PDB file of C-alpha atoms in Angstrom:
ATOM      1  CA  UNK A 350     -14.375 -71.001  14.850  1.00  0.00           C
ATOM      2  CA  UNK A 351     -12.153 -68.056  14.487  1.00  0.00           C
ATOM      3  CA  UNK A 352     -13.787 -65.013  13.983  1.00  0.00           C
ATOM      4  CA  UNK A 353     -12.190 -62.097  11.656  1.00  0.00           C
ATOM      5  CA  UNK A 354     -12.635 -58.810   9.563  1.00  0.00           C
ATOM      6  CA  UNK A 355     -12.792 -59.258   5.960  1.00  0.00           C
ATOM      7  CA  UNK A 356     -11.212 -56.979   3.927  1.00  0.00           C
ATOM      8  CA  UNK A 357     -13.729 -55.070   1.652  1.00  0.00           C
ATOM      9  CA  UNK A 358     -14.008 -56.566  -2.205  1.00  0.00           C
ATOM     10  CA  UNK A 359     -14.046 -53.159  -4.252  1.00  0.00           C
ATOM     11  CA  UNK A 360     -15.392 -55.426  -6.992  1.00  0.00           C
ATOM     12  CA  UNK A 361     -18.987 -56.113  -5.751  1.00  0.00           C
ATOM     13  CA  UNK A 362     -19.282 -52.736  -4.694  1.00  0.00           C
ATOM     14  CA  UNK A 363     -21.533 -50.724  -7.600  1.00  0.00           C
ATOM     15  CA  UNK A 364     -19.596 -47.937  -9.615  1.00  0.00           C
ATOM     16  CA  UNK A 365     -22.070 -44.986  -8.464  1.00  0.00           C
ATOM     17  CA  UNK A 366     -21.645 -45.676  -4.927  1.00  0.00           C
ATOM     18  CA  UNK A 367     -17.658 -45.589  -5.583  1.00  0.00           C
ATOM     19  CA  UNK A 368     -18.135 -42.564  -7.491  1.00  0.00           C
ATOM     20  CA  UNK A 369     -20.571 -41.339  -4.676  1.00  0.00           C
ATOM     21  CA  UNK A 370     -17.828 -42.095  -1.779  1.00  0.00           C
ATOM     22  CA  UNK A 371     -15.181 -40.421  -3.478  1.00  0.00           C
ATOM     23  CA  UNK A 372     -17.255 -37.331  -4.378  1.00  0.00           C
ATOM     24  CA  UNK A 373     -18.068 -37.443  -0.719  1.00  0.00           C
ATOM     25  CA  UNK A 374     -14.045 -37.422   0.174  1.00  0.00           C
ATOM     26  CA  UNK A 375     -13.530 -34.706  -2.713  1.00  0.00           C
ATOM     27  CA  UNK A 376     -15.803 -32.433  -1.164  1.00  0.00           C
ATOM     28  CA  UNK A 377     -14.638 -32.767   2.707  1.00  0.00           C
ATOM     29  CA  UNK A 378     -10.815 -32.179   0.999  1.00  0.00           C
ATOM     30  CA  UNK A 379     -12.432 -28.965  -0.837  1.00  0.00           C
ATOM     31  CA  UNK A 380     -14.596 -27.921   2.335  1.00  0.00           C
ATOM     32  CA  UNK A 381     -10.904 -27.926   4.531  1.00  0.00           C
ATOM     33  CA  UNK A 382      -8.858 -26.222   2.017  1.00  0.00           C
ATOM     34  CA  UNK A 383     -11.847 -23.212   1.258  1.00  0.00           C
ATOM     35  CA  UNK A 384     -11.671 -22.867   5.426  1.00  0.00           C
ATOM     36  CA  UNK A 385      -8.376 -22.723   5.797  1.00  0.00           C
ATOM     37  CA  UNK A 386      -8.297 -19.763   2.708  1.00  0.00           C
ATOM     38  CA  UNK A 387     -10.653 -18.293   4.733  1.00  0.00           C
ATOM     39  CA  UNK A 388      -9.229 -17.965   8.144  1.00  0.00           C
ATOM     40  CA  UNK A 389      -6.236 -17.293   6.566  1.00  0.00           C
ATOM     41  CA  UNK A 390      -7.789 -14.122   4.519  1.00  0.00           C
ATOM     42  CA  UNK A 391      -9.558 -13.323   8.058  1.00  0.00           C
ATOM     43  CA  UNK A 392      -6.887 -13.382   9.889  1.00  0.00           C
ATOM     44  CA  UNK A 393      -5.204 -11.013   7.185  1.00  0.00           C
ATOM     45  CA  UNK A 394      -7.757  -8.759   6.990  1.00  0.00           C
ATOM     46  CA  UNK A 395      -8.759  -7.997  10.775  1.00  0.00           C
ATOM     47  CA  UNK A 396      -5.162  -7.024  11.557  1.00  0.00           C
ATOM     48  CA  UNK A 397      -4.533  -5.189   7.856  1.00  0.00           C
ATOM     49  CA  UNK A 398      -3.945  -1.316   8.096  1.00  0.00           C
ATOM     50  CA  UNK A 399      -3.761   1.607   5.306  1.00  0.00           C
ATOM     51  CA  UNK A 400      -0.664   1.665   5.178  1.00  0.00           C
ATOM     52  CA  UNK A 401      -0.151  -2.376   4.256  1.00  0.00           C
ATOM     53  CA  UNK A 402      -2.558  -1.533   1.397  1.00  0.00           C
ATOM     54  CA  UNK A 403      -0.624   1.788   0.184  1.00  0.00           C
ATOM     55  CA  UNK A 404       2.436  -0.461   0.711  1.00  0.00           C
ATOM     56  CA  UNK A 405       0.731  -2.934  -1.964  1.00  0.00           C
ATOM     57  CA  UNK A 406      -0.432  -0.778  -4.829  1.00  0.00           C
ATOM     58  CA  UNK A 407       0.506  -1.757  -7.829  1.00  0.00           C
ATOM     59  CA  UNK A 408      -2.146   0.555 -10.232  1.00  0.00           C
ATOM     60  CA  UNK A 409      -2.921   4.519  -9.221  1.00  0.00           C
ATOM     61  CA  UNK A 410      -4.933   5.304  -6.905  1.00  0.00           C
ATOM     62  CA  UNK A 411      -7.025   8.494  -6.318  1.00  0.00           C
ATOM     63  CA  UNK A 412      -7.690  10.015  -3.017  1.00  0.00           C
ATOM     64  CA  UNK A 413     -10.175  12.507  -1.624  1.00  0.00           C
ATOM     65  CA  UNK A 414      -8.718  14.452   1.561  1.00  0.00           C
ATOM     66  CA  UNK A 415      -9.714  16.276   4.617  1.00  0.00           C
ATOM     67  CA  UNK A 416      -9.686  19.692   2.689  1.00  0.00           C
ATOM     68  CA  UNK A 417     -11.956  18.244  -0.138  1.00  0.00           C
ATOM     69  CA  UNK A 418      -9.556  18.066  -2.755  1.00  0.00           C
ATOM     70  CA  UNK A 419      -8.338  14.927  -4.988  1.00  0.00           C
ATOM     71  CA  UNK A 420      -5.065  13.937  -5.933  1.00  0.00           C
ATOM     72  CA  UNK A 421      -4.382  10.800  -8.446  1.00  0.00           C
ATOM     73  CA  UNK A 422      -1.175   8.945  -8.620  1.00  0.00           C
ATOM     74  CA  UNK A 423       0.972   6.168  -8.062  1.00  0.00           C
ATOM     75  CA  UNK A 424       2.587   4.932  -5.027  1.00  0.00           C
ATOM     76  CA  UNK A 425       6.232   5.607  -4.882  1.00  0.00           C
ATOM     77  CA  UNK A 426       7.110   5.388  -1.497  1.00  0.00           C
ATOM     78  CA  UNK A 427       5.153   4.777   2.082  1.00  0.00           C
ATOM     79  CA  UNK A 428       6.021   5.050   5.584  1.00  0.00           C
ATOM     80  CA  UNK A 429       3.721   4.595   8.548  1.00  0.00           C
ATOM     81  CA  UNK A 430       2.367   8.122   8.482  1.00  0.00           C
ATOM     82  CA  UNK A 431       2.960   9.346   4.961  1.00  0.00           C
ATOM     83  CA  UNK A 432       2.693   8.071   1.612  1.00  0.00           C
ATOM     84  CA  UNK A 433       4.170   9.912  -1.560  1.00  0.00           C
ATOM     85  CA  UNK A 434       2.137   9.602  -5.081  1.00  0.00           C
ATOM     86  CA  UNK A 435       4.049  10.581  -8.300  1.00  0.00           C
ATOM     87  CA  UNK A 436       1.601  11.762 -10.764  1.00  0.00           C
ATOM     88  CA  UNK A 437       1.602  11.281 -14.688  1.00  0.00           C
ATOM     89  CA  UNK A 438       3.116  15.116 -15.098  1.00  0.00           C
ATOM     90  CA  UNK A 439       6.028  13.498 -12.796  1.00  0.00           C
ATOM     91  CA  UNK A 440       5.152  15.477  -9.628  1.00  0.00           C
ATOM     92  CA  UNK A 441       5.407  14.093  -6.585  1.00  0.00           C
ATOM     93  CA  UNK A 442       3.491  14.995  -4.144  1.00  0.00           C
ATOM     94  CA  UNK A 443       3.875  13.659   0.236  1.00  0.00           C
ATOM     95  CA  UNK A 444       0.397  13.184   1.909  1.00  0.00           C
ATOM     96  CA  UNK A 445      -0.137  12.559   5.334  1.00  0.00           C
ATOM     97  CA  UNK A 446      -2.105   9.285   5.768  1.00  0.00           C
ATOM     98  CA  UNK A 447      -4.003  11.264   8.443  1.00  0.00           C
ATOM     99  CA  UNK A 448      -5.843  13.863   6.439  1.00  0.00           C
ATOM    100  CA  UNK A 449      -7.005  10.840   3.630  1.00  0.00           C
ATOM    101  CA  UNK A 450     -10.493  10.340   3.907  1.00  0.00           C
ATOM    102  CA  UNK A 451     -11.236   8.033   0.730  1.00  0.00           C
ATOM    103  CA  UNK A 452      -8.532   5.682  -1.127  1.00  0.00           C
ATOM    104  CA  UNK A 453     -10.113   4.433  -4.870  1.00  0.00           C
ATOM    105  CA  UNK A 454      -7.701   1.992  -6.271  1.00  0.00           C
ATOM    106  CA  UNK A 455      -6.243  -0.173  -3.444  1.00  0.00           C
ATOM    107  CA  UNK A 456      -5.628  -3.978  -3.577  1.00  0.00           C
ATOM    108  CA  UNK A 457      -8.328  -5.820  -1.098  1.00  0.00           C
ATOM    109  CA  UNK A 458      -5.752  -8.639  -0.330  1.00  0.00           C
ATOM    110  CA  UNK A 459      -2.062  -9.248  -0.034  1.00  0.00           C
ATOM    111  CA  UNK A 460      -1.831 -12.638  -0.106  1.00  0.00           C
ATOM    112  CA  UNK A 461       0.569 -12.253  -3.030  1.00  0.00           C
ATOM    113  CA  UNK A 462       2.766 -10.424  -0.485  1.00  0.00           C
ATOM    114  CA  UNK A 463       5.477 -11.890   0.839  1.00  0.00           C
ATOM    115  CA  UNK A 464       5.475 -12.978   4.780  1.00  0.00           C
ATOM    116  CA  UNK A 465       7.741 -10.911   6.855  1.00  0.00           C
ATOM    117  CA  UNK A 466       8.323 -12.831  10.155  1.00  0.00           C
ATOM    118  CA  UNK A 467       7.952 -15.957  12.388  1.00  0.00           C
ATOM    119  CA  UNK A 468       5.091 -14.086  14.569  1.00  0.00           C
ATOM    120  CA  UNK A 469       2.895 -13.968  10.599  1.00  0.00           C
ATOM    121  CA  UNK A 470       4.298 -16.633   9.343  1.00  0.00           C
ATOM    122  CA  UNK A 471       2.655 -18.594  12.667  1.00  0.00           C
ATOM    123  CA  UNK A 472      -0.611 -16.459  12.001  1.00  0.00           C
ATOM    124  CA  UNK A 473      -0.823 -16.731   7.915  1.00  0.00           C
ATOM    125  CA  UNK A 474      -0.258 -13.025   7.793  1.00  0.00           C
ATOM    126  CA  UNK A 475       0.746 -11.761   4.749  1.00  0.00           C
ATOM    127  CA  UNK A 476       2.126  -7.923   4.939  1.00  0.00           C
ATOM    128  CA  UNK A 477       4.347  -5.617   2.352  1.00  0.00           C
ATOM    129  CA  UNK A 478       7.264  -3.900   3.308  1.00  0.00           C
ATOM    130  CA  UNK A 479       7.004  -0.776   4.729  1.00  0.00           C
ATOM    131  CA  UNK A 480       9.594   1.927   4.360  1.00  0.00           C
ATOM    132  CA  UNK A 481      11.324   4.443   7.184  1.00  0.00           C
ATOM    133  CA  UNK A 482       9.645   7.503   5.176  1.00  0.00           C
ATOM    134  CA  UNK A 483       8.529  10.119   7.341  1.00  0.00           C
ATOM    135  CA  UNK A 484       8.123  13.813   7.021  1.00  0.00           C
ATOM    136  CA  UNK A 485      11.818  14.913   7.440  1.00  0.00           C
ATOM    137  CA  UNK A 486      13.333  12.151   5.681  1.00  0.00           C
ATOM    138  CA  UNK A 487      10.950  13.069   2.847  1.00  0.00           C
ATOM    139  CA  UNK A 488      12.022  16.817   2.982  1.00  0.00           C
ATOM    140  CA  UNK A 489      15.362  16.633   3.922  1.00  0.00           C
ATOM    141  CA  UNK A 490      15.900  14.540   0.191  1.00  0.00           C
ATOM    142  CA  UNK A 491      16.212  17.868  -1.757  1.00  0.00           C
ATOM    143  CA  UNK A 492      17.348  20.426   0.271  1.00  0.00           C
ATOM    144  CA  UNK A 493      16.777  24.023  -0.658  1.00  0.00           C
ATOM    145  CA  UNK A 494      14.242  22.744  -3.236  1.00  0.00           C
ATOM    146  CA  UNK A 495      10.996  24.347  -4.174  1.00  0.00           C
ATOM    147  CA  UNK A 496       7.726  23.127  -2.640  1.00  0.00           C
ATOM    148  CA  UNK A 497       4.061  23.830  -2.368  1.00  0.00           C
ATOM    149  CA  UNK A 498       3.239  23.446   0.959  1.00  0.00           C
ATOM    150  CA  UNK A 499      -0.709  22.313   1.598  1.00  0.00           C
ATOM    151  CA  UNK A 500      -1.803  22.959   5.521  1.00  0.00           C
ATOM    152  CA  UNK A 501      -4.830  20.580   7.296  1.00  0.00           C
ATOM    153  CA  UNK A 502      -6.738  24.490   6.803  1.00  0.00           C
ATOM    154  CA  UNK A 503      -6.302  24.390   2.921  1.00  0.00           C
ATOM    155  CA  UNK A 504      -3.580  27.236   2.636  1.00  0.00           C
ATOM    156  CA  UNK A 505      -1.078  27.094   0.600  1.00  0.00           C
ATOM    157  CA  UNK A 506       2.583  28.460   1.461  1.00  0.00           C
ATOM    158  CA  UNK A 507       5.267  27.896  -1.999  1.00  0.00           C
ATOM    159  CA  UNK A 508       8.372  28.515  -1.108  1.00  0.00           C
ATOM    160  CA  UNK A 509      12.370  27.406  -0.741  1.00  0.00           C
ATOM    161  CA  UNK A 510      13.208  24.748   1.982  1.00  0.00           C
ATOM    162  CA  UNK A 511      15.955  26.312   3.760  1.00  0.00           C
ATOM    163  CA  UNK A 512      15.292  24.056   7.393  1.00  0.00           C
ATOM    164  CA  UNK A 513      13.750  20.956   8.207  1.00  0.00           C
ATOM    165  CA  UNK A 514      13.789  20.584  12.006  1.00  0.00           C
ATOM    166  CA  UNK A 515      12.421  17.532  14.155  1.00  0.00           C
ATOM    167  CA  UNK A 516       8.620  18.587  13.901  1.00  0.00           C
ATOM    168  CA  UNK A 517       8.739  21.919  11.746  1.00  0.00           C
ATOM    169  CA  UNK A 518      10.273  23.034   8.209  1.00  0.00           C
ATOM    170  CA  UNK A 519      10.868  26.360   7.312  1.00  0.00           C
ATOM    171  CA  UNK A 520       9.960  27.942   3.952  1.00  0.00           C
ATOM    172  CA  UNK A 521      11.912  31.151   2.384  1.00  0.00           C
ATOM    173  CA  UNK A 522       9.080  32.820   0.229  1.00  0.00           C
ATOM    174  CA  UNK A 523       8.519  34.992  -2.737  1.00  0.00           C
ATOM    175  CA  UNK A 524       8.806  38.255  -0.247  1.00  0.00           C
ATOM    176  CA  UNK A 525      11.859  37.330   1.409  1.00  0.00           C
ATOM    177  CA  UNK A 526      10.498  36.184   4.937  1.00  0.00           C
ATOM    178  CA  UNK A 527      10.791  32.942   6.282  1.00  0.00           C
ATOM    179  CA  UNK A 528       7.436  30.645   7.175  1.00  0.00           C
ATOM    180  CA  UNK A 529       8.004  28.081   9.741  1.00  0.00           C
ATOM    181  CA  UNK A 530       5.195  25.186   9.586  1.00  0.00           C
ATOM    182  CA  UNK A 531       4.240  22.235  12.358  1.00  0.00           C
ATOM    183  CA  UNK A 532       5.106  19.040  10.434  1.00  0.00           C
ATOM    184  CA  UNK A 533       2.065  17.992  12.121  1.00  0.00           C
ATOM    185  CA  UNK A 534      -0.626  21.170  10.290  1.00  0.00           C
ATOM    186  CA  UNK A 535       0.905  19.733   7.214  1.00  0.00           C
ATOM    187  CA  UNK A 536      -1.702  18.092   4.783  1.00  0.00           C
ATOM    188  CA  UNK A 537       0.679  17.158   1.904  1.00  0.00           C
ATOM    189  CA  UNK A 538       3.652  18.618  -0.333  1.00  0.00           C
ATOM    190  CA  UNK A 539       3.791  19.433  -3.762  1.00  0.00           C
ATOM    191  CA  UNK A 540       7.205  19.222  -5.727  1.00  0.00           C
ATOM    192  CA  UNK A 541       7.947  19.150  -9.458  1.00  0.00           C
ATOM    193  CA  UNK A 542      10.191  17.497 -10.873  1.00  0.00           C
ATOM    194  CA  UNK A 543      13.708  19.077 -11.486  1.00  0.00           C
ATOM    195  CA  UNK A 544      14.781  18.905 -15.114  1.00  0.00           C
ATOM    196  CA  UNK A 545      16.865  16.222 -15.073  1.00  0.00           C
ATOM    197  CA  UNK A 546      13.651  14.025 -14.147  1.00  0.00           C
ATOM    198  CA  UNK A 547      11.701  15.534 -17.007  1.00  0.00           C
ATOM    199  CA  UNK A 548      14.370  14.446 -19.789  1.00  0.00           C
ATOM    200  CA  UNK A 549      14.134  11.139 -18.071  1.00  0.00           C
ATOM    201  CA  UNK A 550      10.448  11.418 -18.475  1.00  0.00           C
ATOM    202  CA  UNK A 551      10.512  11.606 -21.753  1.00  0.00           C
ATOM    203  CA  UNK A 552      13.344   9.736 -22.809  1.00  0.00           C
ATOM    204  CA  UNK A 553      11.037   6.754 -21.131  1.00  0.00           C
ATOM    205  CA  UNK A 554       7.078   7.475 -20.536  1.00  0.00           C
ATOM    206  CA  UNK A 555       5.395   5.516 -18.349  1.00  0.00           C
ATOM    207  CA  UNK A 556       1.712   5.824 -17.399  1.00  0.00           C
ATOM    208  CA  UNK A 557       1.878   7.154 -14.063  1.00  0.00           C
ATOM    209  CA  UNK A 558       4.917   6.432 -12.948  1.00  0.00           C
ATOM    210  CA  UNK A 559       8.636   8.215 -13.263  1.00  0.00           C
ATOM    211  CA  UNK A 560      11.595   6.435 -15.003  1.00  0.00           C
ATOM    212  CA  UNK A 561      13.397   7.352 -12.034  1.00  0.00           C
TER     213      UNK A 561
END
């Protein structure tokens, strides 16, 4: 006598143990999915620096820096060692990402962001793009505009630009003389905005962010 598998009859099996079997299968499907989320977020997060989360700001932020002070805005621009907030007067002001103690405001994931190349792509990394902003490039925008110049010591110099060399600016001030500063004593750079950017400003208010 031949001997064979018989295929199962759904029909004398009981509804709850159906229901049972494919709750069972629903919940391994939901178990794989929620751990792959999660070593994708881990794998994110492990690898994810300051400057991906400046990068991915989309509400102000307020930050508390080496000198003590605060300074509230929103992200307008980022490079790997600076990051420029424009505040709701319209001033803009550089900070070096090195003299930020606390961030309140940043996003806690960027998986919304889109991936960059085949190495996180592979990995499930998720990063913003950052820009080429960097001291000069920053100061070098408006030259021979007026600037408030914040050192790492809490002095303030306010003065002209008149130079902005590899790794020191110079400042014309109110007496006439000429300040040179490291790049690297610099804490962060106040400048208003010229007029032009006002009329903009008011011609189309936005909360905490320029028109330009």
């Amino acid at each position: 006598m031949d001997s064979y598998d018989e295929a199962p009859n759904i029909e004398n099996v009981p509804e709850d143990l159906l229901a049972e079997a494919a709750a069972g299968l629903q919940s391994d499907t939901d178990a794989e999915v929620l751990a792959e989320a999660a070593e994708i977020l881990t794998a994110e997060r492990v690898t994810l620096g300051l400057v991906d989360r400046f990068a991915a700001a989309q509400r102000p932020v307020t930050m508390t820096l080496r000198s003590g002070c605060r300074v509230e805005g929103s992200v307008q621009d980022v490079g790997e060692r600076v990051v420029v907030l424009t505040g709701v007067d319209g001033a803009e002001q550089c900070i070096a990402i090195a003299s930020v103690v606390t961030v309140r405001g940043l996003p806690s994931s960027l998986s919304n962001e889109p991936i960059l190349n085949q190495t996180q792509r592979g990995q499930g990394v998720r990063r913003p793009a950052v820009g080429a902003l960097t001291w000069g490039s920053y100061l070098r925008a408006e030259p021979a505009s007026e600037a408030h110049v914040i050192l790492i010591d809490g002095t303030t110099i306010t003065g002209r630009l008149t130079l902005v060399g590899a790794d020191h600016v110079d400042l014309l001030v109110a007496d006439g003389a000429v300040t040179t500063c490291a790049l690297s004593s610099i804490s962060r750079v106040i400048r208003q905005p010229s007029r032009s950017q006002r009329d903009g400003m008011r011609r189309t208010p936005e909360s905490g962010r320029t028109s330009g």
